Short mmCIF file of C-alpha atoms in Angstrom, two decimals:
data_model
loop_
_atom_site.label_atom_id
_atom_site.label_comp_id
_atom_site.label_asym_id
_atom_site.label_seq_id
_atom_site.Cartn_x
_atom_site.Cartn_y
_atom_site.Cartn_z
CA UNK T 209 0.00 0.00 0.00
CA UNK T 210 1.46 3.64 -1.30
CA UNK T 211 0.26 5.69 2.07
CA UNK T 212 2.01 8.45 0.02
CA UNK T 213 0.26 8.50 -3.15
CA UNK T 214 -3.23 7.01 -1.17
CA UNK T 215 -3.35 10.48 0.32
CA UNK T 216 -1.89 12.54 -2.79
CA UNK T 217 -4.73 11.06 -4.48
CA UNK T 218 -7.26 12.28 -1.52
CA UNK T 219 -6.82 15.64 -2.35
CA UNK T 220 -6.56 15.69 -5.97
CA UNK T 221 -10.13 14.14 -5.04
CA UNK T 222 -10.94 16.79 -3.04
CA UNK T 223 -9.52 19.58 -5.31
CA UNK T 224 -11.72 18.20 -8.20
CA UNK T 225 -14.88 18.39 -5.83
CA UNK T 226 -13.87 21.89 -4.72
CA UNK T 227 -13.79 23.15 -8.02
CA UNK T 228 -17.32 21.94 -8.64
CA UNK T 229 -18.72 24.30 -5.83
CA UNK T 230 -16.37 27.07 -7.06
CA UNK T 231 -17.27 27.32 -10.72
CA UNK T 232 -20.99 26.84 -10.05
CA UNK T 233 -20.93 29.46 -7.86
CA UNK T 234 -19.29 31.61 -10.44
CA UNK T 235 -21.78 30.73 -13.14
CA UNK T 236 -25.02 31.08 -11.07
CA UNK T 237 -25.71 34.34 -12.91
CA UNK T 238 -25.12 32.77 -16.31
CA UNK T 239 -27.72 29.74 -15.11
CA UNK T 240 -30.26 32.67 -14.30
CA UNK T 241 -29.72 34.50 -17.48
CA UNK T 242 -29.69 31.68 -19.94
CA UNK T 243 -32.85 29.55 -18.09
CA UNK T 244 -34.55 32.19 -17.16
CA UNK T 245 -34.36 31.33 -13.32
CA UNK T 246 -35.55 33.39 -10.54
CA UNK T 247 -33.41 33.53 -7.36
CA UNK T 248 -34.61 30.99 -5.75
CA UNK T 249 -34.85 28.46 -8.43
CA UNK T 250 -31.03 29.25 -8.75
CA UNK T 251 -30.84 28.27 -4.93
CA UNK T 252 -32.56 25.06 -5.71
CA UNK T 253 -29.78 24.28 -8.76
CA UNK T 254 -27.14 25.20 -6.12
CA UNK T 255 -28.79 22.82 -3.63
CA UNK T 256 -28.82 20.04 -5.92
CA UNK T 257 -24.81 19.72 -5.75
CA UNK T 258 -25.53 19.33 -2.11
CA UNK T 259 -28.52 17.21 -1.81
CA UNK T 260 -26.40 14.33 -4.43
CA UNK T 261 -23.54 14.83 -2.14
CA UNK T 262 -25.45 14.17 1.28
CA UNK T 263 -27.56 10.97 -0.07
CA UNK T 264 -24.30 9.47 -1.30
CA UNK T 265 -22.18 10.24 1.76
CA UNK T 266 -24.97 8.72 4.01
CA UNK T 267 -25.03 5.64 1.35
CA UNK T 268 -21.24 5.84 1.04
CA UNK T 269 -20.13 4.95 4.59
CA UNK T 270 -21.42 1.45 5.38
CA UNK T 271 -20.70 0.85 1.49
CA UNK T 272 -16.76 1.15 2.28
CA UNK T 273 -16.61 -1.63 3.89
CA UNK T 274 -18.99 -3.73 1.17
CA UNK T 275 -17.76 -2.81 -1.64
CA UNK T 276 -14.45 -1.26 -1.28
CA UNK T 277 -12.86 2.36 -0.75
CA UNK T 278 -11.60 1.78 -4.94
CA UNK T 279 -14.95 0.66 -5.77
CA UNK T 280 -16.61 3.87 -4.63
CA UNK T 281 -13.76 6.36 -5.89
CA UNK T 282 -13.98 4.70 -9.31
CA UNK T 283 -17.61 5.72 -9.40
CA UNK T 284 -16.68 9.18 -8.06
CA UNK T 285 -15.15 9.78 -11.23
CA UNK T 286 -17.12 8.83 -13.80
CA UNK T 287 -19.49 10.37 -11.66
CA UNK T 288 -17.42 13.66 -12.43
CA UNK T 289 -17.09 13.23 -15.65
CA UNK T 290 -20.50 12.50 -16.91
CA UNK T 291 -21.91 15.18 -14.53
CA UNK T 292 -20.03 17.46 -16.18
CA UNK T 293 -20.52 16.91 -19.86
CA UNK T 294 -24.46 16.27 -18.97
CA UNK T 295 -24.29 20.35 -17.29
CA UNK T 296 -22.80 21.30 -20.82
CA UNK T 297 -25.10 20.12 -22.61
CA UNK T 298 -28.37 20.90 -20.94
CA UNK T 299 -31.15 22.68 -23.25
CA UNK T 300 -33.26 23.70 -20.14
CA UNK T 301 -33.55 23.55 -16.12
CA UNK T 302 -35.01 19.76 -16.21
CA UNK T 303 -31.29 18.52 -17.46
CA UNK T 304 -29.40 20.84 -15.72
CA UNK T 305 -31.18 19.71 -11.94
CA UNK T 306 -29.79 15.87 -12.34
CA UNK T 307 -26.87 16.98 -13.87
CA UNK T 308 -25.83 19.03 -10.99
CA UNK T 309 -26.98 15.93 -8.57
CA UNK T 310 -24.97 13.49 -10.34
CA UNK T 311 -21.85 16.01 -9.73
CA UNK T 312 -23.20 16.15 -5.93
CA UNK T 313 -23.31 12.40 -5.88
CA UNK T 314 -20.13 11.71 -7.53
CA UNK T 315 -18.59 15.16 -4.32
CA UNK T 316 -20.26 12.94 -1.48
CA UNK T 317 -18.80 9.27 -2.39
CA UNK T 318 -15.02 11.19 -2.62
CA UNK T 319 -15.64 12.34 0.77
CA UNK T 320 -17.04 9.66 2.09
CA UNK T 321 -14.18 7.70 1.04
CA UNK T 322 -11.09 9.59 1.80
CA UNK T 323 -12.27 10.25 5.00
CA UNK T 324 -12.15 6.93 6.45
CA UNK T 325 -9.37 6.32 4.07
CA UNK T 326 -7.20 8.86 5.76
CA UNK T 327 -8.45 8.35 9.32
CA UNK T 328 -7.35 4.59 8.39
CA UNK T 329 -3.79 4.89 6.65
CA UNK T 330 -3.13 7.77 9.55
CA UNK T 331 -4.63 6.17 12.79
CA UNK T 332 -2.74 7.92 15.67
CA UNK T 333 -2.82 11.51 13.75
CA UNK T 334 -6.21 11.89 12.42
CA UNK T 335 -7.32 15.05 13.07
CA UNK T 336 -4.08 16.71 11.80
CA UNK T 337 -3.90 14.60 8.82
CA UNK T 338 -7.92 14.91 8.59
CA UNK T 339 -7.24 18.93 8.37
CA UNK T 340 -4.15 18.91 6.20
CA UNK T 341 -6.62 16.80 3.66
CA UNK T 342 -9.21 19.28 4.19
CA UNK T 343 -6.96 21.90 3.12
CA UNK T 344 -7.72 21.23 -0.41
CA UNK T 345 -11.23 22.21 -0.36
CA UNK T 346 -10.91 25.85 0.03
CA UNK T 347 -7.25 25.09 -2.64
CA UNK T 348 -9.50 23.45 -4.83
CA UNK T 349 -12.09 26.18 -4.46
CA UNK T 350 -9.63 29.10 -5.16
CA UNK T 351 -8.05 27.16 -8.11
CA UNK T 352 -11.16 26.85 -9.43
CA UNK T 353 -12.01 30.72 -8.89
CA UNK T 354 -9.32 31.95 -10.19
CA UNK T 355 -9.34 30.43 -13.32
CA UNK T 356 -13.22 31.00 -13.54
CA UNK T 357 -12.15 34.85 -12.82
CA UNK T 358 -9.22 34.77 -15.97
CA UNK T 359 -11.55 33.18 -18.20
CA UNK T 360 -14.38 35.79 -17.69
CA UNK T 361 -12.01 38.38 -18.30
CA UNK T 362 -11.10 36.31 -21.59
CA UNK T 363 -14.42 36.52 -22.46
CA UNK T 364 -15.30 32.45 -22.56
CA UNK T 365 -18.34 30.85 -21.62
CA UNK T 366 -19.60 29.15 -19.16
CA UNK T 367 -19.39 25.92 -20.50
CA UNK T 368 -15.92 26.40 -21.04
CA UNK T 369 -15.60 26.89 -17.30
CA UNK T 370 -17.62 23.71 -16.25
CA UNK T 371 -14.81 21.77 -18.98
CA UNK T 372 -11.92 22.84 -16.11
CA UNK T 373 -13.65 19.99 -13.90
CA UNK T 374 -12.64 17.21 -16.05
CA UNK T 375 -8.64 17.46 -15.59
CA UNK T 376 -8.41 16.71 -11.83
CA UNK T 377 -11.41 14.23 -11.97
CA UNK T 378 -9.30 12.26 -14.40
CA UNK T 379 -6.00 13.22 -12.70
CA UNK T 380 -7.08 11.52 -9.16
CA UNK T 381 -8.91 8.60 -11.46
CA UNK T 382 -5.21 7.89 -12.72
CA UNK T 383 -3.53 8.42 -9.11
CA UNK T 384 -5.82 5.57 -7.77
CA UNK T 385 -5.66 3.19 -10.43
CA UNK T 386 -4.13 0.00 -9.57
CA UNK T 387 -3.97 1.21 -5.70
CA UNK T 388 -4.84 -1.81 -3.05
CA UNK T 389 -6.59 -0.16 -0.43
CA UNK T 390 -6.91 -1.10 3.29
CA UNK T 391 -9.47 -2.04 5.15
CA UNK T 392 -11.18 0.44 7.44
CA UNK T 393 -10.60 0.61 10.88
CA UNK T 394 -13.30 -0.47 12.46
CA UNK T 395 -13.27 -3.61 10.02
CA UNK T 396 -9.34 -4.31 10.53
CA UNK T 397 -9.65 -4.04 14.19
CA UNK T 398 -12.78 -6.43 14.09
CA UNK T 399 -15.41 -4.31 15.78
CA UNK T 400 -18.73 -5.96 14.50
CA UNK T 401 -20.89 -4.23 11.82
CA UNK T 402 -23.73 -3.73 13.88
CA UNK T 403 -21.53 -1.45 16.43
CA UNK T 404 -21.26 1.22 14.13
CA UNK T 405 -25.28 1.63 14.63
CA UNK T 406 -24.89 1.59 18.45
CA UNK T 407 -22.26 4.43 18.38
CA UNK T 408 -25.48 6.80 16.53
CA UNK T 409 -27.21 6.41 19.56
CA UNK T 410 -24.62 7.74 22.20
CA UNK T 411 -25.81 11.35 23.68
CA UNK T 412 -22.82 13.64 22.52
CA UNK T 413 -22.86 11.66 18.98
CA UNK T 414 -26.60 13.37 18.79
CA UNK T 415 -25.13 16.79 20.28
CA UNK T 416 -22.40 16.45 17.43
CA UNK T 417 -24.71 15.32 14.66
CA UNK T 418 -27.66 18.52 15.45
CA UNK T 419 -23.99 21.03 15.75
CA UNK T 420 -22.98 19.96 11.91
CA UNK T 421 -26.24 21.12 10.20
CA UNK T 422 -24.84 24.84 11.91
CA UNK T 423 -21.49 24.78 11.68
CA UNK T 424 -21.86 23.60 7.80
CA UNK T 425 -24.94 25.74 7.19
CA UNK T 426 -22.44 28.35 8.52
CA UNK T 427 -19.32 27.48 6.34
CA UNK T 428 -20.61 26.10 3.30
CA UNK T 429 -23.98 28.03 2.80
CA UNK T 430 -22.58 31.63 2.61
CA UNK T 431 -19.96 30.43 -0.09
CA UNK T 432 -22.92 29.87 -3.03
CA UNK T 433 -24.12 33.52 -2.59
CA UNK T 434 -20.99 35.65 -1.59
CA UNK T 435 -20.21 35.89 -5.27
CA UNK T 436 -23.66 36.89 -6.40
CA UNK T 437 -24.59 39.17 -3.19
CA UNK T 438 -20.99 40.79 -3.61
CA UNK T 439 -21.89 41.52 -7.23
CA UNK T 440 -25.16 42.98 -6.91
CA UNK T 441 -24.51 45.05 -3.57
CA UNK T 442 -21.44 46.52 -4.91
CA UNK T 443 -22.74 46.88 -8.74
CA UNK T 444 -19.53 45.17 -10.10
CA UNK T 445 -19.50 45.51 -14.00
CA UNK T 446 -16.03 43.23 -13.79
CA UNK T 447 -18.23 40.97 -11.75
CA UNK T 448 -15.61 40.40 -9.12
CA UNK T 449 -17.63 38.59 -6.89
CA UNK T 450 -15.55 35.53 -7.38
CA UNK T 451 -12.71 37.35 -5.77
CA UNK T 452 -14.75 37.30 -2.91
CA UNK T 453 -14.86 33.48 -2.83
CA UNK T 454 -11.51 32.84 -3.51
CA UNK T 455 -10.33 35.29 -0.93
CA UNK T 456 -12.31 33.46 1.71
CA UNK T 457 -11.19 30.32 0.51
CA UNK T 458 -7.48 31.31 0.44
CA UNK T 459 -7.52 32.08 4.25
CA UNK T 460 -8.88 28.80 4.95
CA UNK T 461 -6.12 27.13 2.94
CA UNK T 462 -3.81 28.81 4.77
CA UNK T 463 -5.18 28.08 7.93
CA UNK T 464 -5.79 24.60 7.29
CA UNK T 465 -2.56 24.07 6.14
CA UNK T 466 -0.66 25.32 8.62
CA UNK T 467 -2.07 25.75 11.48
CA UNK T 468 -4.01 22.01 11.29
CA UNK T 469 -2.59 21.29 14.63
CA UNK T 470 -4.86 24.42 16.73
CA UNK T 471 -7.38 21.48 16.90
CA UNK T 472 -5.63 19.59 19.87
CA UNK T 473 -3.88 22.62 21.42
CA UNK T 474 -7.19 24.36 22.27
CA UNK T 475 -9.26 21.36 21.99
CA UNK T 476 -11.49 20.48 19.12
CA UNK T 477 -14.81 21.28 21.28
CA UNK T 478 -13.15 25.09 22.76
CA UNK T 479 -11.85 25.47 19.06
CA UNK T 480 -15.33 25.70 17.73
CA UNK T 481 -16.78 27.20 20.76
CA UNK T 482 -14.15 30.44 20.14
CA UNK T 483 -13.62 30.77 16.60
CA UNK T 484 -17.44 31.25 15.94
CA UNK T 485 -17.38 34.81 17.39
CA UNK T 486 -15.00 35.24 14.78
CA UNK T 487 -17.33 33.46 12.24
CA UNK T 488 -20.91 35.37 13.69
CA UNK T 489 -18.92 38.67 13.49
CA UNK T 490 -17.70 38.12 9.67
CA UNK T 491 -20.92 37.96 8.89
CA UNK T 492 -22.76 40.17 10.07
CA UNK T 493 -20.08 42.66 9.19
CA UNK T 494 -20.32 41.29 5.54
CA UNK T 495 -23.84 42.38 5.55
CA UNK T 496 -23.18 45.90 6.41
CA UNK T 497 -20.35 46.85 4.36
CA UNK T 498 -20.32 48.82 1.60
CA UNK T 499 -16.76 48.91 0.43
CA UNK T 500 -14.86 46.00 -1.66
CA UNK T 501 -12.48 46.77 0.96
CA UNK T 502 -14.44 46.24 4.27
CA UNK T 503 -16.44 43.40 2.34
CA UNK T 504 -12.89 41.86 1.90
CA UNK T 505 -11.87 42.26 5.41
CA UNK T 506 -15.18 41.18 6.76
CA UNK T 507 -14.56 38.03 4.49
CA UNK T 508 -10.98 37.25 5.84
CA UNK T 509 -12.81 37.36 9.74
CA UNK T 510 -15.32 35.04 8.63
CA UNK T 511 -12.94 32.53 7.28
CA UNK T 512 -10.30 32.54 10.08
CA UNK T 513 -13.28 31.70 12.22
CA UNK T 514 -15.10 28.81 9.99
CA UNK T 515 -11.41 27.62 8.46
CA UNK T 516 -11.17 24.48 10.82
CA UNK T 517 -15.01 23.77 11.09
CA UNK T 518 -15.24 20.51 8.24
CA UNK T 519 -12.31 19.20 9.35
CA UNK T 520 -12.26 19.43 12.87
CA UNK T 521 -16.02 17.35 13.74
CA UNK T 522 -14.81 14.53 11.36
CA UNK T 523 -11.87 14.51 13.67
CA UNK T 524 -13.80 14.86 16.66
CA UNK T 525 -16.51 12.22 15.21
CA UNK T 526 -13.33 9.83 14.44
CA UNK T 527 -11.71 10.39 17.90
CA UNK T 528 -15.18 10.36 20.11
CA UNK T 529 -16.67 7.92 18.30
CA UNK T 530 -14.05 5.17 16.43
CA UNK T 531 -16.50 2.22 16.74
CA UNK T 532 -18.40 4.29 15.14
CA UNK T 533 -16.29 3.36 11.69
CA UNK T 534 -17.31 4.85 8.31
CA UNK T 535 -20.74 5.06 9.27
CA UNK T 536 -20.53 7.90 11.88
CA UNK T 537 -17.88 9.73 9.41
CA UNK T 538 -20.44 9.60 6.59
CA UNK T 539 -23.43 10.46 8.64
CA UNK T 540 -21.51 13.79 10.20
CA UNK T 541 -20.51 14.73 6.31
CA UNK T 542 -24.13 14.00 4.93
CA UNK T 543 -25.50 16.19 7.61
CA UNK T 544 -23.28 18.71 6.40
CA UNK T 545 -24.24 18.68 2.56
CA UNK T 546 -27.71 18.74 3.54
CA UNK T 547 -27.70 21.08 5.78
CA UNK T 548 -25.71 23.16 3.22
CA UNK T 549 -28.38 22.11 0.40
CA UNK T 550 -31.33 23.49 2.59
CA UNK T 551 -29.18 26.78 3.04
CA UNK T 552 -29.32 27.43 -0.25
CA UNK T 553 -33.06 28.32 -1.84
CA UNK T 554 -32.79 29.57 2.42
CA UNK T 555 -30.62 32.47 1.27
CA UNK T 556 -32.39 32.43 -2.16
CA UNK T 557 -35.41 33.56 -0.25
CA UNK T 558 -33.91 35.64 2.22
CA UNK T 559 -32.44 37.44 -0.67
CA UNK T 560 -35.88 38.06 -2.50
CA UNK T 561 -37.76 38.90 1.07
CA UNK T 562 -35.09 41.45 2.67
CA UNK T 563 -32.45 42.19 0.04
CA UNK T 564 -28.89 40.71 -0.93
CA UNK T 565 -27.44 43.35 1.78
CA UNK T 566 -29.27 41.67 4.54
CA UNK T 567 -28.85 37.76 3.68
CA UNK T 568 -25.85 37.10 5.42
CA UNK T 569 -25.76 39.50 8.48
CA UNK T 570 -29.27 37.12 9.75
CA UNK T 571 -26.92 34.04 8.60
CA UNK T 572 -24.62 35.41 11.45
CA UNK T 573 -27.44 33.91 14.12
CA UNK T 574 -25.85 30.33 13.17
CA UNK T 575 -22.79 31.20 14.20
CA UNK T 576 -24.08 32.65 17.67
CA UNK T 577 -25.84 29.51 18.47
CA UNK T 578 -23.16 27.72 18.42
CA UNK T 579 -20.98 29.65 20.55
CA UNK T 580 -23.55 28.53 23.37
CA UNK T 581 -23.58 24.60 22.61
CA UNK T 582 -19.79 23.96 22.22
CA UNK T 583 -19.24 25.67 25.53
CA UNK T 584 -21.49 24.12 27.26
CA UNK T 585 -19.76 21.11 25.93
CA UNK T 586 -16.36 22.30 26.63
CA UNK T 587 -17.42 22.99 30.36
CA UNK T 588 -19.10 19.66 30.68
CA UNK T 589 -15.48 17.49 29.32
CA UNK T 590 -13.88 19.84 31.98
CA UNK T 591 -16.23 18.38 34.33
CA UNK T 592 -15.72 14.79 33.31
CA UNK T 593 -11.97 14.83 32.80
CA UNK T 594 -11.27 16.60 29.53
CA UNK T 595 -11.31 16.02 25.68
CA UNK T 596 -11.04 11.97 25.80
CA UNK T 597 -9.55 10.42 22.40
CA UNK T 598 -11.39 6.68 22.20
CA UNK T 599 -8.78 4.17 20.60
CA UNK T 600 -9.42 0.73 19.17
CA UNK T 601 -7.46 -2.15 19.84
CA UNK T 602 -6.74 -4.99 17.92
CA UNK T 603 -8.96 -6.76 19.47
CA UNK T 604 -12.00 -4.60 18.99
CA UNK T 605 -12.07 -3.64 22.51
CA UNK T 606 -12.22 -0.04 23.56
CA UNK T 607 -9.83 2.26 25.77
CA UNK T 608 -9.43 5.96 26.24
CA UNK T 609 -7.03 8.46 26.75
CA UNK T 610 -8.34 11.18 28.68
CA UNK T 611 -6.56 14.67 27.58
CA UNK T 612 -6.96 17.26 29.83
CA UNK T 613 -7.02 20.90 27.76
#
């Protein structure tokens, strides 16, 4: 097994599924122009990414250890591939819906491989690992951006946008090719199946599992209307908006590259609980400006405080909850897409009913909410000991470690 090129693949994976979110959210006008699609029928096409991506991460999980972490990437692909040709293609709004889901469901069974993958092939540093993976989201998403940006100033299309998607699906297709993989955890340490359906029913999984439709409502939902709400509050001709994105996307690179390891100096649970001031204030201070430059700064707060978010409850899912296998992983990152699916005809219709100017400073009550539940949480592991990383033995039975932070 090539641990090495196993996780170079994982984020070429990840980069390809990035992209997806960051040239669709560049396009959005061009869907509304060309379909004739109101706002929050263009919330809808941007929730359709999500709502493939959720159903097959949910579906994904147990199906790593049937058929195969290769199995599933090897669908992921093609998944890609044909998602994006079909999107090219479409004469009208009823082929461009399951085109979108099939890119959604090709998105959700990359991440709901590579995250057990990873948490597997790095079993005594998954969170950092988990976060230096996660990096190449917001890479992938200002790769994508960018190059969206430079052809828009070249004048193409948006089709020859969406034909960007098809070099790093068929880059990480070739990087996995011929790869054994490992089993997952859970299977290799020979916890029974049915375990992993016990672990759902532990209290602080369901604390967890109600936190990740915020925190990625939070993250994930405000990135499909940045562009367009940057565009039409600040009457960009250049249509700039993408700049936005990719600005917000290149903190949380940077953050997640390099600063992966914050998780288990603070704490996962007081990591959450602190950064979402920053996250709530970004927000709200997004809504209110009125400048490029305090919408940029406003931006730059708002990532620094969502930056570890993704990452950080897979790793505390993984490390809380490692009976818990694939299944838990996948549940926490179909929450997510779901939760980020909703969001969008949300802000689609907050945008119609108040204005683009006031979408994402009442977004910024997320953000608030959760400052409230992780403490609590934090206070209560302070109570009980500490953050406690669960470890598996090789003989399926459990021990902790308690970590007192």
């Amino acid at each position: 097994m090539n641990q090495r090129r196993l996780f170079t693949a994982s984020c070429v994976a990840l980069v390809a599924t990035a992209m997806t979110f960051a040239i669709r959210g560049d396009i959005m006008s061009d869907f509304e122009r060309e379909f004739g699609l109101s706002k929050t029928d263009v919330g809808w096409i941007a929730g359709a990414a999500f709502w493939g991506f959720g159903l097959s991460i949910l579906l994904g999980g147990p199906l790593c250890d049937l058929l195969g972490m290769g199995t599933l990437l090897r669908l992921a692909a093609l998944g890609h591939i044909a998602g994006t040709i079909a999107t090219i293609a479409a004469p009208s709004f009823m082929v461009l819906y399951p085109a979108t889901l099939t890119i959604g469901i090709a998105n959700g069974l990359v991440e709901a491989a590579i995250n057990p993958l990873v948490a597997t092939i790095y079993s005594e540093d998954k969170t950092r690992r988990l976060v230096a993976l996660h990096a190449w989201f917001p890479g992938g998403i200002v790769i994508g951006g960018v190059l969206s940006f430079l052809l828009t100033q070249a004048g193409a299309g948006w089709q020859v946008k969406m034909l960007l998607l098809l070099v790093p699906s068929a880059a990480y297709a070739l990087l996995f090719f011929g790869q054994p993989f490992p089993a997952t955890e859970r299977a290799a340490a020979g916890v029974p199946f049915s375990d992993m359906f016990r672990e759902m029913l532990r209290p602080l999984f369901v604390v967890v599992w109600l936190c990740m439709w915020l925190t990625a409502a939070t993250e994930l939902g405000p990135g499909q209307w940045m562009t367009n709400i940057f565009n039409d509050v600040m009457k960009s001709s250049a249509q700039a908006g993408i700049l936005v994105l990719v600005w917000v996307n290149g903190v949380m690179y940077l953050i997640r590259q390099f600063l992966g390891g914050a998780a288990h100096r603070l704490s996962p649970i007081a990591l959450i609980a602190s950064t979402a001031v920053a996250a709530a204030a970004g927000l709200f201070l997004f809504g209110m400006a009125r400048t490029p430059v305090t919408a940029f700064a406003a931006a730059a707060l708002f990532a620094s405080g969502t930056a570890l978010w993704w990452p950080t409850m897979l790793g505390i899912t993984s490390e809380r909850f490692p009976r818990g296998g694939a299944l838990l992983l996948a549940i926490i990152g179909a929450t997510g897409a779901i939760s980020t699916a909703i969001a969008g005809p949300v802000m689609g219709w907050i945008n119609e009913r108040y204005g683009a100017d006031r979408v994402l400073s009442i977004w910024a009550a997320l953000p608030a909410a959760l400052i409230v539940i992780f403490t609590g949480i934090y206070l209560r592991d302070r109570l009980t000991g500490g953050y406690r990383i669960e470890r598996i033995s090789a003989e399926a039975g459990a021990r902790s470690q308690n970590v007192r932070l």
